[in-house]
């Protein structure tokens, strides 16, 4: 069975193909409108994908460290992950310290040390948070009329960089006790 394709990458590829077709047909006005809608959809999709990954990782961490205690896992899923995801991060910050601290001082200190030693991880965190900020801007500032300056290529680049953070988080939570 072939590995599944990343839906964000597929959406980006679709947008690029459609934009290239509109360029070829010299449909300038339509191209502008289509890119505006695709960049919004791409930003929302990337933020949603990140939310799903982070929630899955935290739930998996809870299952593992609690030895699959159904009550604890249910509490974390129902009270924190399903209702409070947006509070796990300081979206306007340039770091994930608020998130790291939720796991305790030892975890936070170790994660901050990792970030200090890894410029790619730092870049990934900033991109992850930027995608979250774009999502918040879109849903809280009139999606239909809201515009932002990033192109679809820039949004997908933020997504790719943001995956550096979610990949790190996966490794970090697997190794945490």
PDB file of C-alpha atoms in Angstrom:
ATOM      1  CA  UNK A   1       0.000   0.000   0.000  1.00  0.00           C
ATOM      2  CA  UNK A   2       1.402   3.393  -0.969  1.00  0.00           C
ATOM      3  CA  UNK A   3       1.932   5.921   1.822  1.00  0.00           C
ATOM      4  CA  UNK A   4      -0.816   8.506   2.061  1.00  0.00           C
ATOM      5  CA  UNK A   5      -0.060  11.933   0.693  1.00  0.00           C
ATOM      6  CA  UNK A   6      -0.037  15.002   2.871  1.00  0.00           C
ATOM      7  CA  UNK A   7      -3.386  16.755   2.316  1.00  0.00           C
ATOM      8  CA  UNK A   8      -1.827  20.198   2.796  1.00  0.00           C
ATOM      9  CA  UNK A   9       0.744  19.476   0.103  1.00  0.00           C
ATOM     10  CA  UNK A  10      -2.044  18.188  -2.159  1.00  0.00           C
ATOM     11  CA  UNK A  11      -4.070  21.370  -1.632  1.00  0.00           C
ATOM     12  CA  UNK A  12      -0.985  23.430  -2.445  1.00  0.00           C
ATOM     13  CA  UNK A  13      -0.300  21.419  -5.611  1.00  0.00           C
ATOM     14  CA  UNK A  14      -3.912  21.857  -6.691  1.00  0.00           C
ATOM     15  CA  UNK A  15      -3.696  25.592  -6.135  1.00  0.00           C
ATOM     16  CA  UNK A  16      -0.446  25.846  -8.085  1.00  0.00           C
ATOM     17  CA  UNK A  17      -1.917  23.902 -11.011  1.00  0.00           C
ATOM     18  CA  UNK A  18      -5.028  26.047 -11.100  1.00  0.00           C
ATOM     19  CA  UNK A  19      -3.040  29.273 -10.784  1.00  0.00           C
ATOM     20  CA  UNK A  20      -0.734  28.181 -13.617  1.00  0.00           C
ATOM     21  CA  UNK A  21      -3.770  27.465 -15.797  1.00  0.00           C
ATOM     22  CA  UNK A  22      -5.218  30.896 -15.027  1.00  0.00           C
ATOM     23  CA  UNK A  23      -1.833  32.471 -15.857  1.00  0.00           C
ATOM     24  CA  UNK A  24      -1.779  30.593 -19.153  1.00  0.00           C
ATOM     25  CA  UNK A  25      -5.289  31.829 -19.953  1.00  0.00           C
ATOM     26  CA  UNK A  26      -4.295  35.358 -18.879  1.00  0.00           C
ATOM     27  CA  UNK A  27      -7.140  35.495 -16.368  1.00  0.00           C
ATOM     28  CA  UNK A  28      -5.460  38.036 -14.083  1.00  0.00           C
ATOM     29  CA  UNK A  29      -8.492  39.102 -12.030  1.00  0.00           C
ATOM     30  CA  UNK A  30      -9.719  35.557 -11.552  1.00  0.00           C
ATOM     31  CA  UNK A  31      -6.206  34.427 -10.644  1.00  0.00           C
ATOM     32  CA  UNK A  32      -6.010  37.045  -7.879  1.00  0.00           C
ATOM     33  CA  UNK A  33      -9.369  35.935  -6.460  1.00  0.00           C
ATOM     34  CA  UNK A  34      -8.523  32.241  -6.662  1.00  0.00           C
ATOM     35  CA  UNK A  35      -5.131  32.692  -4.999  1.00  0.00           C
ATOM     36  CA  UNK A  36      -6.723  34.749  -2.236  1.00  0.00           C
ATOM     37  CA  UNK A  37      -9.181  31.939  -1.511  1.00  0.00           C
ATOM     38  CA  UNK A  38      -6.551  29.204  -1.758  1.00  0.00           C
ATOM     39  CA  UNK A  39      -4.171  30.973   0.623  1.00  0.00           C
ATOM     40  CA  UNK A  40      -6.993  31.284   3.163  1.00  0.00           C
ATOM     41  CA  UNK A  41      -7.968  27.645   2.746  1.00  0.00           C
ATOM     42  CA  UNK A  42      -4.342  26.595   2.951  1.00  0.00           C
ATOM     43  CA  UNK A  43      -3.737  28.577   6.157  1.00  0.00           C
ATOM     44  CA  UNK A  44      -6.868  27.172   7.815  1.00  0.00           C
ATOM     45  CA  UNK A  45      -6.055  23.663   6.639  1.00  0.00           C
ATOM     46  CA  UNK A  46      -2.473  23.866   7.921  1.00  0.00           C
ATOM     47  CA  UNK A  47      -3.611  25.173  11.313  1.00  0.00           C
ATOM     48  CA  UNK A  48      -6.237  22.444  11.522  1.00  0.00           C
ATOM     49  CA  UNK A  49      -3.678  19.789  10.622  1.00  0.00           C
ATOM     50  CA  UNK A  50      -1.311  21.079  13.302  1.00  0.00           C
ATOM     51  CA  UNK A  51      -4.115  21.062  15.873  1.00  0.00           C
ATOM     52  CA  UNK A  52      -4.970  17.446  15.024  1.00  0.00           C
ATOM     53  CA  UNK A  53      -1.343  16.366  15.294  1.00  0.00           C
ATOM     54  CA  UNK A  54      -0.719  18.127  18.615  1.00  0.00           C
ATOM     55  CA  UNK A  55      -3.932  16.774  20.124  1.00  0.00           C
ATOM     56  CA  UNK A  56      -3.114  13.242  18.952  1.00  0.00           C
ATOM     57  CA  UNK A  57       0.413  13.476  20.366  1.00  0.00           C
ATOM     58  CA  UNK A  58      -0.769  14.725  23.752  1.00  0.00           C
ATOM     59  CA  UNK A  59      -3.472  12.093  23.949  1.00  0.00           C
ATOM     60  CA  UNK A  60      -0.950   9.388  23.014  1.00  0.00           C
ATOM     61  CA  UNK A  61       1.421  10.699  25.666  1.00  0.00           C
ATOM     62  CA  UNK A  62      -1.353  10.507  28.269  1.00  0.00           C
ATOM     63  CA  UNK A  63      -2.278   6.977  27.217  1.00  0.00           C
ATOM     64  CA  UNK A  64       1.345   5.868  27.512  1.00  0.00           C
ATOM     65  CA  UNK A  65       2.314   7.524  30.802  1.00  0.00           C
ATOM     66  CA  UNK A  66      -0.985   6.661  32.508  1.00  0.00           C
ATOM     67  CA  UNK A  67      -0.797   3.078  31.232  1.00  0.00           C
ATOM     68  CA  UNK A  68      -4.021   3.678  29.316  1.00  0.00           C
ATOM     69  CA  UNK A  69      -6.029   4.945  32.262  1.00  0.00           C
ATOM     70  CA  UNK A  70      -9.359   5.549  30.528  1.00  0.00           C
ATOM     71  CA  UNK A  71     -10.553   8.117  33.047  1.00  0.00           C
ATOM     72  CA  UNK A  72      -7.435  10.295  32.824  1.00  0.00           C
ATOM     73  CA  UNK A  73      -7.279  10.054  29.048  1.00  0.00           C
ATOM     74  CA  UNK A  74     -10.963  10.960  28.823  1.00  0.00           C
ATOM     75  CA  UNK A  75     -10.482  13.942  31.143  1.00  0.00           C
ATOM     76  CA  UNK A  76      -7.539  15.259  29.113  1.00  0.00           C
ATOM     77  CA  UNK A  77      -9.335  14.709  25.816  1.00  0.00           C
ATOM     78  CA  UNK A  78     -12.668  16.211  26.900  1.00  0.00           C
ATOM     79  CA  UNK A  79     -11.555  19.105  29.060  1.00  0.00           C
ATOM     80  CA  UNK A  80      -8.216  20.131  27.555  1.00  0.00           C
ATOM     81  CA  UNK A  81      -7.849  18.906  24.004  1.00  0.00           C
ATOM     82  CA  UNK A  82     -11.409  19.238  22.713  1.00  0.00           C
ATOM     83  CA  UNK A  83     -12.236  22.491  24.485  1.00  0.00           C
ATOM     84  CA  UNK A  84      -9.020  24.332  25.289  1.00  0.00           C
ATOM     85  CA  UNK A  85      -6.521  23.665  22.498  1.00  0.00           C
ATOM     86  CA  UNK A  86      -6.332  27.370  21.675  1.00  0.00           C
ATOM     87  CA  UNK A  87      -5.071  28.092  25.215  1.00  0.00           C
ATOM     88  CA  UNK A  88      -2.103  25.722  25.000  1.00  0.00           C
ATOM     89  CA  UNK A  89      -0.012  28.263  23.083  1.00  0.00           C
ATOM     90  CA  UNK A  90       0.702  31.975  23.274  1.00  0.00           C
ATOM     91  CA  UNK A  91       0.009  32.583  19.597  1.00  0.00           C
ATOM     92  CA  UNK A  92       1.548  36.055  19.599  1.00  0.00           C
ATOM     93  CA  UNK A  93       4.810  34.842  21.129  1.00  0.00           C
ATOM     94  CA  UNK A  94       7.837  33.744  19.134  1.00  0.00           C
ATOM     95  CA  UNK A  95       8.428  30.699  21.307  1.00  0.00           C
ATOM     96  CA  UNK A  96       6.550  27.703  22.691  1.00  0.00           C
ATOM     97  CA  UNK A  97       7.510  28.285  26.333  1.00  0.00           C
ATOM     98  CA  UNK A  98       3.876  28.592  27.465  1.00  0.00           C
ATOM     99  CA  UNK A  99       3.171  25.200  25.933  1.00  0.00           C
ATOM    100  CA  UNK A 100       6.345  23.579  27.261  1.00  0.00           C
ATOM    101  CA  UNK A 101       5.619  24.823  30.790  1.00  0.00           C
ATOM    102  CA  UNK A 102       2.297  22.948  30.825  1.00  0.00           C
ATOM    103  CA  UNK A 103       4.330  19.741  31.115  1.00  0.00           C
ATOM    104  CA  UNK A 104       6.255  21.009  34.146  1.00  0.00           C
ATOM    105  CA  UNK A 105       9.484  22.880  34.778  1.00  0.00           C
ATOM    106  CA  UNK A 106      11.777  19.938  33.977  1.00  0.00           C
ATOM    107  CA  UNK A 107      10.171  19.383  30.597  1.00  0.00           C
ATOM    108  CA  UNK A 108      10.124  23.126  29.858  1.00  0.00           C
ATOM    109  CA  UNK A 109      13.793  23.558  30.774  1.00  0.00           C
ATOM    110  CA  UNK A 110      14.838  20.595  28.624  1.00  0.00           C
ATOM    111  CA  UNK A 111      12.752  21.796  25.690  1.00  0.00           C
ATOM    112  CA  UNK A 112      14.116  25.341  25.956  1.00  0.00           C
ATOM    113  CA  UNK A 113      17.630  23.914  25.928  1.00  0.00           C
ATOM    114  CA  UNK A 114      16.773  21.905  22.815  1.00  0.00           C
ATOM    115  CA  UNK A 115      15.460  25.062  21.123  1.00  0.00           C
ATOM    116  CA  UNK A 116      18.565  27.063  22.071  1.00  0.00           C
ATOM    117  CA  UNK A 117      20.745  24.415  20.420  1.00  0.00           C
ATOM    118  CA  UNK A 118      18.668  23.958  17.263  1.00  0.00           C
ATOM    119  CA  UNK A 119      18.005  26.895  14.924  1.00  0.00           C
ATOM    120  CA  UNK A 120      15.771  24.720  12.733  1.00  0.00           C
ATOM    121  CA  UNK A 121      13.558  23.898  15.704  1.00  0.00           C
ATOM    122  CA  UNK A 122      13.377  27.586  16.594  1.00  0.00           C
ATOM    123  CA  UNK A 123      12.361  28.322  12.996  1.00  0.00           C
ATOM    124  CA  UNK A 124       9.770  25.523  13.173  1.00  0.00           C
ATOM    125  CA  UNK A 125       8.208  26.910  16.330  1.00  0.00           C
ATOM    126  CA  UNK A 126       7.960  30.403  14.856  1.00  0.00           C
ATOM    127  CA  UNK A 127       6.331  29.004  11.705  1.00  0.00           C
ATOM    128  CA  UNK A 128       3.907  26.839  13.708  1.00  0.00           C
ATOM    129  CA  UNK A 129       2.842  29.857  15.745  1.00  0.00           C
ATOM    130  CA  UNK A 130       2.544  32.024  12.616  1.00  0.00           C
ATOM    131  CA  UNK A 131       0.173  29.487  11.063  1.00  0.00           C
ATOM    132  CA  UNK A 132      -1.878  29.619  14.269  1.00  0.00           C
ATOM    133  CA  UNK A 133      -1.902  33.430  14.156  1.00  0.00           C
ATOM    134  CA  UNK A 134      -3.041  33.386  10.510  1.00  0.00           C
ATOM    135  CA  UNK A 135      -5.845  31.007  11.442  1.00  0.00           C
ATOM    136  CA  UNK A 136      -6.934  33.238  14.296  1.00  0.00           C
ATOM    137  CA  UNK A 137      -6.839  36.307  12.071  1.00  0.00           C
ATOM    138  CA  UNK A 138      -8.975  34.601   9.452  1.00  0.00           C
ATOM    139  CA  UNK A 139     -11.656  33.267  11.766  1.00  0.00           C
ATOM    140  CA  UNK A 140     -11.875  36.326  14.016  1.00  0.00           C
ATOM    141  CA  UNK A 141     -11.578  39.103  11.415  1.00  0.00           C
ATOM    142  CA  UNK A 142     -14.281  38.396   8.829  1.00  0.00           C
ATOM    143  CA  UNK A 143     -12.961  35.518   6.760  1.00  0.00           C
ATOM    144  CA  UNK A 144     -14.780  36.638   3.610  1.00  0.00           C
ATOM    145  CA  UNK A 145     -13.084  40.031   3.454  1.00  0.00           C
ATOM    146  CA  UNK A 146      -9.846  39.349   5.319  1.00  0.00           C
ATOM    147  CA  UNK A 147      -6.680  39.432   3.232  1.00  0.00           C
ATOM    148  CA  UNK A 148      -3.113  38.810   4.223  1.00  0.00           C
ATOM    149  CA  UNK A 149       0.111  39.260   2.341  1.00  0.00           C
ATOM    150  CA  UNK A 150       1.456  35.704   2.190  1.00  0.00           C
ATOM    151  CA  UNK A 151       1.216  33.848  -1.088  1.00  0.00           C
ATOM    152  CA  UNK A 152       0.172  30.218  -1.238  1.00  0.00           C
ATOM    153  CA  UNK A 153       3.869  29.341  -1.572  1.00  0.00           C
ATOM    154  CA  UNK A 154       4.685  31.284   1.581  1.00  0.00           C
ATOM    155  CA  UNK A 155       1.828  29.643   3.512  1.00  0.00           C
ATOM    156  CA  UNK A 156       2.953  26.160   2.508  1.00  0.00           C
ATOM    157  CA  UNK A 157       6.540  27.074   3.447  1.00  0.00           C
ATOM    158  CA  UNK A 158       5.282  28.035   6.926  1.00  0.00           C
ATOM    159  CA  UNK A 159       3.491  24.686   7.119  1.00  0.00           C
ATOM    160  CA  UNK A 160       6.611  22.781   6.092  1.00  0.00           C
ATOM    161  CA  UNK A 161       8.710  24.666   8.638  1.00  0.00           C
ATOM    162  CA  UNK A 162       6.019  24.250  11.308  1.00  0.00           C
ATOM    163  CA  UNK A 163       6.256  20.495  10.872  1.00  0.00           C
ATOM    164  CA  UNK A 164       9.761  20.747  12.318  1.00  0.00           C
ATOM    165  CA  UNK A 165       8.077  21.624  15.605  1.00  0.00           C
ATOM    166  CA  UNK A 166       5.412  18.898  15.473  1.00  0.00           C
ATOM    167  CA  UNK A 167       8.070  16.325  14.538  1.00  0.00           C
ATOM    168  CA  UNK A 168      10.163  17.481  17.501  1.00  0.00           C
ATOM    169  CA  UNK A 169       7.144  17.334  19.780  1.00  0.00           C
ATOM    170  CA  UNK A 170       6.470  13.772  18.724  1.00  0.00           C
ATOM    171  CA  UNK A 171      10.040  12.742  19.575  1.00  0.00           C
ATOM    172  CA  UNK A 172       9.974  14.708  22.845  1.00  0.00           C
ATOM    173  CA  UNK A 173       6.697  13.232  24.094  1.00  0.00           C
ATOM    174  CA  UNK A 174       7.729   9.692  23.169  1.00  0.00           C
ATOM    175  CA  UNK A 175      10.910  10.050  25.220  1.00  0.00           C
ATOM    176  CA  UNK A 176       9.214  11.775  28.188  1.00  0.00           C
ATOM    177  CA  UNK A 177       8.365   9.651  31.181  1.00  0.00           C
TER     178      UNK A 177
END
